[in-house]
Amino acid sequence: MIQKIFIVAVHDVSGAKTDKMKTKTVKEGNSVTLDTHVIKNPNDVMKWHFNDDLIAEITRDQSKICTDDQCKQRFRDRLKLDHQTGSLSITNITTTDAGVYELQKNRRIHPHHSIISIRRFSITVTGASGVETDGVSVSLMEGDAVTLHTGVEMNQQDPMKWYFNDIRIAQIIANLNRTCTDVQCNEGTERFRDRLKLDHHTGDLTITNITTTDSGDYKLVTIRRKVIQKIFHVVVHDVPAADQDDIKRSSVKEGEAVTLDSRVIKKQNDVMRWYFNEILIAEINGDLSKICTDDQCDGRFRDRLKLDHQTGSLTIMNTRTTDSGFYQLKIIYIIRLRHSISIFRIKRFSITVTNSSLPSGVIAGICAAVVVGVGVLAAVVVCVKYCC
């Protein structure tokens, strides 16, 4: 028998370091240094990311800064690394450099053990005209919906405009809101046909049923006492092959239990809701969970539903044929960095409940898919099969 013991000591963060994200404001054309406040050890690996892209790295004695192709020519000859501390300097800064920078430090303390720490820096760039620009990045899966929050309450006279890769796609001026036509969006293509929603009170922009061609920079321009720009860098990934089947199918005999697996690990701010035939039956919101009462569920699932608080997966115990129907899992990921972003994702499941007490050949099925609300709401397809 081999035993390994890991002794972990967790210390309070000093008062000077309690901010989760360091913020800096710099004028366009100036330089800024993102200071690590550490001395690099010989075995440390330090990686800098901007909008989820690796832009600089120090591995032991070797350093590497991204090429023009890797950085999409954003930082051409303008990045410098301090080999003693790993601090990153950006020279001749531009408004497109605004956003969140992340440092990942991997310190190896044993051939098989490492300590990984993360620091984030948010940079706001003030242009020559006094316009302030800051930004944040988010990664999505194809088919998701996303809401880009402005973080403000609209005044009647506040003009607000949204741009996608510098093409105006939505605006609110003097209480009138308008989303772009297909022609206005992208020269006759139908990129955002019926997929943009604008909140009249906040100016929040929602993009539904997102696709990989929607990747890019979404810029909010608003004028209050001064002009402020916020950039949301959105990256949309293809759905993995394992998840391309819209409906997850399971078969269970009456009386057995079945688990509808979310296949995710729930984070603190996530909201997860389960629906049966469009009726909310279970919910996890933060640290709180709720399962419907007998009245709300028509007495159908009395004491037979169980939620996993780590994953949000739903287990139905002692299944009955009357449990057949539509199940929907709606996940809301809430990201709070420099700006807030809400991601909406739906998963579907199909359950076959088998009752061996009925004659063979009797098959009752409901096979349907429902598109509801924000994004593609996944309806669970349930087919109930009776056999001998």
PDB file of N, CA and C in Angstrom, residues 7 176 216:
ATOM      1  N   ILE A   7       0.071  18.340   2.571  1.00  0.00           N
ATOM      2  CA  ILE A   7      -0.250  19.323   3.603  1.00  0.00           C
ATOM      3  C   ILE A   7      -0.446  20.668   2.919  1.00  0.00           C
ATOM      4  N   LEU A 176     -36.149  55.673 -28.886  1.00  0.00           N
ATOM      5  CA  LEU A 176     -36.474  54.857 -30.060  1.00  0.00           C
ATOM      6  C   LEU A 176     -35.368  53.821 -30.223  1.00  0.00           C
ATOM      7  N   GLY A 216     -16.241  37.812 -32.934  1.00  0.00           N
ATOM      8  CA  GLY A 216     -15.681  39.121 -33.248  1.00  0.00           C
ATOM      9  C   GLY A 216     -15.834  40.092 -32.092  1.00  0.00           C
TER      10      GLY A 216
END
